[in-house]
PDB file of C-alpha atoms in Angstrom:
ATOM      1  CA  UNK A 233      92.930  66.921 115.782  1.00  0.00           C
ATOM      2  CA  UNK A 234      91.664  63.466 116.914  1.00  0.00           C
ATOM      3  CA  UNK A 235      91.701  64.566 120.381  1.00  0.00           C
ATOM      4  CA  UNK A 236      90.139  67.636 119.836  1.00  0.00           C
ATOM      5  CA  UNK A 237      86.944  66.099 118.493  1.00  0.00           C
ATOM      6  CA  UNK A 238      87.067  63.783 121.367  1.00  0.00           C
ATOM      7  CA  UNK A 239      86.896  66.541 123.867  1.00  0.00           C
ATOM      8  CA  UNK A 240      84.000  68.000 121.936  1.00  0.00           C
ATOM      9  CA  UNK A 241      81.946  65.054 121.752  1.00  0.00           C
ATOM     10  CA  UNK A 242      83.369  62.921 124.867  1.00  0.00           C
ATOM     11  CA  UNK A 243      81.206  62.454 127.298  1.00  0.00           C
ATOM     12  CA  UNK A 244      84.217  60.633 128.965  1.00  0.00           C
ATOM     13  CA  UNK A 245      86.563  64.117 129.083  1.00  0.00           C
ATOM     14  CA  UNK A 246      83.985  65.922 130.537  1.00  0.00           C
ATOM     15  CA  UNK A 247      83.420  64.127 133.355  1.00  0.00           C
ATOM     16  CA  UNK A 248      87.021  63.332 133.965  1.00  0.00           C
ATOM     17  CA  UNK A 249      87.055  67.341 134.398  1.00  0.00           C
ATOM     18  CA  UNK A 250      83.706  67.498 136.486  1.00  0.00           C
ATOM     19  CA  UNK A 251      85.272  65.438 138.804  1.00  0.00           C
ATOM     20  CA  UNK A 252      88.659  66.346 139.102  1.00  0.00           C
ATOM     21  CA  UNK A 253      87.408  70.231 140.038  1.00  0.00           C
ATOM     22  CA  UNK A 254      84.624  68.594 142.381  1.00  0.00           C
ATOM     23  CA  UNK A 255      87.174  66.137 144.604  1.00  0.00           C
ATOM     24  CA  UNK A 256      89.508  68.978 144.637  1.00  0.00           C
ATOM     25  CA  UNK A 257      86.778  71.537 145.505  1.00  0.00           C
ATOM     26  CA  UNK A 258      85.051  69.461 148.050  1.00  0.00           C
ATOM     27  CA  UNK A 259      88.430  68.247 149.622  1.00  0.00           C
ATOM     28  CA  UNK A 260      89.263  71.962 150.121  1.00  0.00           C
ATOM     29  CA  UNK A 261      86.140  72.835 151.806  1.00  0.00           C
ATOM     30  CA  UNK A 262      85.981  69.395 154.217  1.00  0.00           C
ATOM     31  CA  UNK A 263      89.692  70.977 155.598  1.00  0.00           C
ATOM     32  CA  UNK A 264      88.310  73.981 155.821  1.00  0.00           C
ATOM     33  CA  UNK A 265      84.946  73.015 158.042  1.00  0.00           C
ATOM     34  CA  UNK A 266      85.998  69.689 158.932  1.00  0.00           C
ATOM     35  CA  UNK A 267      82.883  67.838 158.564  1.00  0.00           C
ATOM     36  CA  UNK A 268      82.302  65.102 156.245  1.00  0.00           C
ATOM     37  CA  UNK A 269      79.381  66.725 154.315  1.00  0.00           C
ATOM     38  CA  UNK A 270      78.769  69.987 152.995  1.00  0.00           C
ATOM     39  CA  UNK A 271      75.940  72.008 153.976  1.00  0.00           C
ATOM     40  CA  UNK A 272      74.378  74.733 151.935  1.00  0.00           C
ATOM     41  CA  UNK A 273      76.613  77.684 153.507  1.00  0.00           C
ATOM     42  CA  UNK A 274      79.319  75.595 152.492  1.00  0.00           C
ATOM     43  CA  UNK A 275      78.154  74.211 149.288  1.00  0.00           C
ATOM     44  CA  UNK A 276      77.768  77.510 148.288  1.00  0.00           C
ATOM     45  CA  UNK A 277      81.163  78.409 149.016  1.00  0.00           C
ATOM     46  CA  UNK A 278      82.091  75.449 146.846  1.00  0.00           C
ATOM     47  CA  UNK A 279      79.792  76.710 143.828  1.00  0.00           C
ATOM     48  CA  UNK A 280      81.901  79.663 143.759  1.00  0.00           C
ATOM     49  CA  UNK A 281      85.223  78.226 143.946  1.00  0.00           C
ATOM     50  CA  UNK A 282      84.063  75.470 141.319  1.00  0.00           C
ATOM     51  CA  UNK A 283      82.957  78.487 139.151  1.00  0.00           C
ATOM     52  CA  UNK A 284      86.179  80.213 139.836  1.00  0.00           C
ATOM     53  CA  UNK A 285      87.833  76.865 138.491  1.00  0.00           C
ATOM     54  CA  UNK A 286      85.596  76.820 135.238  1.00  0.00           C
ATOM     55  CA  UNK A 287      86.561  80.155 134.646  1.00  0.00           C
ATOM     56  CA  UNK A 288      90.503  79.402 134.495  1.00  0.00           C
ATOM     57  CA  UNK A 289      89.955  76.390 132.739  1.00  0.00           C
ATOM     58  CA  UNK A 290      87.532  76.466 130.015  1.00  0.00           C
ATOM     59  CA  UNK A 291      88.139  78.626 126.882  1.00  0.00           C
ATOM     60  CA  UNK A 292      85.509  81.408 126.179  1.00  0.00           C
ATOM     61  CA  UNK A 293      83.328  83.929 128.494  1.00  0.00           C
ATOM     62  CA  UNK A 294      83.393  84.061 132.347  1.00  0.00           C
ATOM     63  CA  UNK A 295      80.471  81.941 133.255  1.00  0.00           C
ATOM     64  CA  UNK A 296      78.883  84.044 136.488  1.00  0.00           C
ATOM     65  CA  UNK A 297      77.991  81.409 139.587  1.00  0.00           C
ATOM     66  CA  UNK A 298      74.123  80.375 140.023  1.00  0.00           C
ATOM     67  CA  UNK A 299      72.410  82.520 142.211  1.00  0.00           C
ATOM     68  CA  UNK A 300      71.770  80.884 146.069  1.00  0.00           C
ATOM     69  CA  UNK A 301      67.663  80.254 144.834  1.00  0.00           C
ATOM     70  CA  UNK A 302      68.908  77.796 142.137  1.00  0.00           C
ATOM     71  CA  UNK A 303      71.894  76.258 144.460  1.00  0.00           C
ATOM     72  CA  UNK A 304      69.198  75.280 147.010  1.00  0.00           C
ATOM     73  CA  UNK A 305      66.765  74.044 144.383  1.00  0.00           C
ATOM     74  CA  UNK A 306      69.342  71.426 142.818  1.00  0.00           C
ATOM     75  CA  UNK A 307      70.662  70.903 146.090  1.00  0.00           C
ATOM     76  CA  UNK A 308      67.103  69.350 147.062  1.00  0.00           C
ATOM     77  CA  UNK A 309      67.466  67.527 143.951  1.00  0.00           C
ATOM     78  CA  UNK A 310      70.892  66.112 144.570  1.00  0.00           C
ATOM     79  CA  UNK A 311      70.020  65.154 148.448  1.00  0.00           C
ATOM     80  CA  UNK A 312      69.550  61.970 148.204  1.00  0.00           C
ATOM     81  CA  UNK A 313      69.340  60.673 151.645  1.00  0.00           C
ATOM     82  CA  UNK A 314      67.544  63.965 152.741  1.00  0.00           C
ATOM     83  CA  UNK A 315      69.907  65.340 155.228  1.00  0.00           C
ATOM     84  CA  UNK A 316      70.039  68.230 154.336  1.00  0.00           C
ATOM     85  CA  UNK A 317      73.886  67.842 152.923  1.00  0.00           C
ATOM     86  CA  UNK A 318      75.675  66.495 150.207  1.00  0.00           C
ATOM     87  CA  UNK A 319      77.926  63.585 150.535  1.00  0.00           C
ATOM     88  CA  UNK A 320      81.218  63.587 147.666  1.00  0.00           C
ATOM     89  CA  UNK A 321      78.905  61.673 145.523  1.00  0.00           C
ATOM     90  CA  UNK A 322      75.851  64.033 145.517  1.00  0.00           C
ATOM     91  CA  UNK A 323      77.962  66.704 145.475  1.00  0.00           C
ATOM     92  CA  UNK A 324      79.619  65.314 142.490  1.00  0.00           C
ATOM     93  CA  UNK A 325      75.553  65.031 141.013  1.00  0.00           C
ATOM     94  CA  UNK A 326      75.145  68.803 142.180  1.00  0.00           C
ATOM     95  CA  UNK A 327      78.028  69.673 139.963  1.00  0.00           C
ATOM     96  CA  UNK A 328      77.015  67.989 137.199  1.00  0.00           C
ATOM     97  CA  UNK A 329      74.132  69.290 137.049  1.00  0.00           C
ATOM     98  CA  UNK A 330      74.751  72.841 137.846  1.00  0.00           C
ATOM     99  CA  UNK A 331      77.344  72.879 135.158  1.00  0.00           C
ATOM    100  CA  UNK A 332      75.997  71.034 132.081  1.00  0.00           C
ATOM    101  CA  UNK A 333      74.652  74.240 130.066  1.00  0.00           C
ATOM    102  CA  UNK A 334      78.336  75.303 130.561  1.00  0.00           C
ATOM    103  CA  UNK A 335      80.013  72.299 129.292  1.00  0.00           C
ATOM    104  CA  UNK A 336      77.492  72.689 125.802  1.00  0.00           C
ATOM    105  CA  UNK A 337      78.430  76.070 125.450  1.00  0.00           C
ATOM    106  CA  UNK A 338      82.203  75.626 125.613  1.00  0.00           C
ATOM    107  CA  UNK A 339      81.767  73.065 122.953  1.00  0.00           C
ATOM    108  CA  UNK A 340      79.580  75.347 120.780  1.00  0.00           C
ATOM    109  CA  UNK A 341      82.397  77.610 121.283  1.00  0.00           C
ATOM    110  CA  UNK A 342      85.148  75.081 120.074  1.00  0.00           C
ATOM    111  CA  UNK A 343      83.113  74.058 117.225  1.00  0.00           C
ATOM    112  CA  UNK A 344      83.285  77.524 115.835  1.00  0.00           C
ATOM    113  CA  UNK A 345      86.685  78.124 116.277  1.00  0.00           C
ATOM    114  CA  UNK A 346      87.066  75.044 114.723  1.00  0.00           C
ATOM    115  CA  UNK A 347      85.098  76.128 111.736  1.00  0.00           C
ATOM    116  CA  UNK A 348      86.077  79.802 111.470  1.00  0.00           C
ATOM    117  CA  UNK A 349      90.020  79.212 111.674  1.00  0.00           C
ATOM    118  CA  UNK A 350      90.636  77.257 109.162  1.00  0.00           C
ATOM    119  CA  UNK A 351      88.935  80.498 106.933  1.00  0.00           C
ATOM    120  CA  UNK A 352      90.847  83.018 108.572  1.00  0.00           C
ATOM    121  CA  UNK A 353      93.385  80.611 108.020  1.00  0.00           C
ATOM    122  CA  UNK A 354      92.993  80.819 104.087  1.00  0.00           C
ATOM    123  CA  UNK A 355      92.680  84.775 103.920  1.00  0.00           C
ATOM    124  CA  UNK A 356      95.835  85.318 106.121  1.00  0.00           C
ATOM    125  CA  UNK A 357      97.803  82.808 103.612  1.00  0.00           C
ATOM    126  CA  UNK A 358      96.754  85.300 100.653  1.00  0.00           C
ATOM    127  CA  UNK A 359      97.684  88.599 102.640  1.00  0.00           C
ATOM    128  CA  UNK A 360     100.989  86.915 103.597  1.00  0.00           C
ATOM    129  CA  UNK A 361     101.897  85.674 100.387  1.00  0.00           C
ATOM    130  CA  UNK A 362     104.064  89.384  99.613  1.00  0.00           C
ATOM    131  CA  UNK A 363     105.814  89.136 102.719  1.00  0.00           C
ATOM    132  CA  UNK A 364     109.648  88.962 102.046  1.00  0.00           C
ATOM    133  CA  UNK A 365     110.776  85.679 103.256  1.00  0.00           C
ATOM    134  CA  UNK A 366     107.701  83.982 104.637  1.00  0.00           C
ATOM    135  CA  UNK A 367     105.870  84.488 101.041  1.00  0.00           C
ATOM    136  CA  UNK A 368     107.640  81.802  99.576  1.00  0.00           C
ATOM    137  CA  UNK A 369     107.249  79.006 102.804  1.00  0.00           C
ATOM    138  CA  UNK A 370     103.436  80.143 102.901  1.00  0.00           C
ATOM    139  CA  UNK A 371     103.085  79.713  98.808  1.00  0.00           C
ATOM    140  CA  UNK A 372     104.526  76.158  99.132  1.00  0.00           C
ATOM    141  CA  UNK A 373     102.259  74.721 101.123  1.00  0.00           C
ATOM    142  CA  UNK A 374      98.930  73.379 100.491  1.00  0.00           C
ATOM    143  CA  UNK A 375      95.836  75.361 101.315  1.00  0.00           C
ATOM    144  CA  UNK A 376      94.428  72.500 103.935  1.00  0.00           C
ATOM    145  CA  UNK A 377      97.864  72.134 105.858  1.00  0.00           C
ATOM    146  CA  UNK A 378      98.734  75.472 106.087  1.00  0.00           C
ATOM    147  CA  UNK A 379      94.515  75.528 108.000  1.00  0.00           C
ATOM    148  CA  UNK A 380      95.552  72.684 109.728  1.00  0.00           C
ATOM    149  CA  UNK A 381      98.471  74.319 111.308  1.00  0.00           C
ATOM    150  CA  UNK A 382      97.120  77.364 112.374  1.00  0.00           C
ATOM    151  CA  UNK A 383      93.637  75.656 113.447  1.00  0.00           C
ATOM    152  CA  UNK A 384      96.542  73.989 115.890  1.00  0.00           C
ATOM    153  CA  UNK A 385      98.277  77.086 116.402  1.00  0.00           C
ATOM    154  CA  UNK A 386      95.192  78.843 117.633  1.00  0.00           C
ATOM    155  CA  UNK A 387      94.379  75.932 119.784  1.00  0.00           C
ATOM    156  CA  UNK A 388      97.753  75.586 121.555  1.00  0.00           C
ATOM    157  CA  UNK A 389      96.912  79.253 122.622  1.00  0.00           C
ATOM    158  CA  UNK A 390      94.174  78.925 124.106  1.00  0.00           C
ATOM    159  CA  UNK A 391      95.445  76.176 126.094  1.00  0.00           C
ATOM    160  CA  UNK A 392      98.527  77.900 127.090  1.00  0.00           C
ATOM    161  CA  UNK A 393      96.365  81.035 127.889  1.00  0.00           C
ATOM    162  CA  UNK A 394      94.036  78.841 130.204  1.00  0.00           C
ATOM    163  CA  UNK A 395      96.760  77.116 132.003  1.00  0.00           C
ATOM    164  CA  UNK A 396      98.479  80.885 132.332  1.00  0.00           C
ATOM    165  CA  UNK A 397      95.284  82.109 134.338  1.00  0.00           C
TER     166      UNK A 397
END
């Protein structure tokens, strides 16, 4: 569970992620166009395939890509040097800041589950108590372990479902 709260609150996880999608992404499209920056054509290429990447990865909704308006405007922002391209660095910056209203949401959306399981949880104990042969286990055990485990249960799910997609 440690871990868990570490991914909701870690700064330190989430850019781990940010970058790992972003070196891949912008690795991808430098083979592609082989040029050492990316220019907006391709940077918006990369928003979608970063998006794409989200999308696989992070638990909850599809999160739809920025529209072209918005990828130019933080582009400006991220240009540093004023080139009119982004380097790996500013494109890492871009990222960052194109998806940071995603990263809060996902964690909104752990923190729930977080909180909600452990209920559900509870009730399913009761209705399972009169099942023949898992009654008994489920009657043994304590009322915070048996939420513990399927808090984990639920979460090793939606982990194996993201790294399914």
């Amino acid at each position: 569970m440690g871990q868990i709260f570490d991914k909701i609150r870690g700064d330190e996880w989430k850019q781990r992620q940010i970058r790992k999608i972003s070196d891949r992404v912008f690795d991808r499209i430098q083979d592609n166009t082989g040029r050492a920056n990316l220019r907006f054509e391709d940077l918006y290429i990369a928003v979608l395939l970063v998006y794409n990447d989200l999308n696989k990865r992070l638990p909850g909704p599809h999160f739809d890509p920025p529209s072209k308006e918005k990828v130019r405007d933080i582009m400006l922002e991220c240009d540093i040097n004023l080139d009119g391209e982004l380097d790996r660095e500013e494109f890492v910056r871009f990222i960052k800041q194109l998806t940071k209203d995603t990263f809060i949401y996902v964690s909104q959306g752990l923190i729930v589950t977080l909180a909600v399981a452990p209920t559900v949880a509870i009730l399913t104990k009761r209705a399972t108590e009169g099942v023949p042969g898992v009654g008994k286990v489920v009657q043994r055990l304590p009322n915070s372990v048996y939420a513990s485990l399927v808090t984990l249960a639920i979460l090793a799910f939606q982990k194996a479902r993201q790294e399914a997609d």
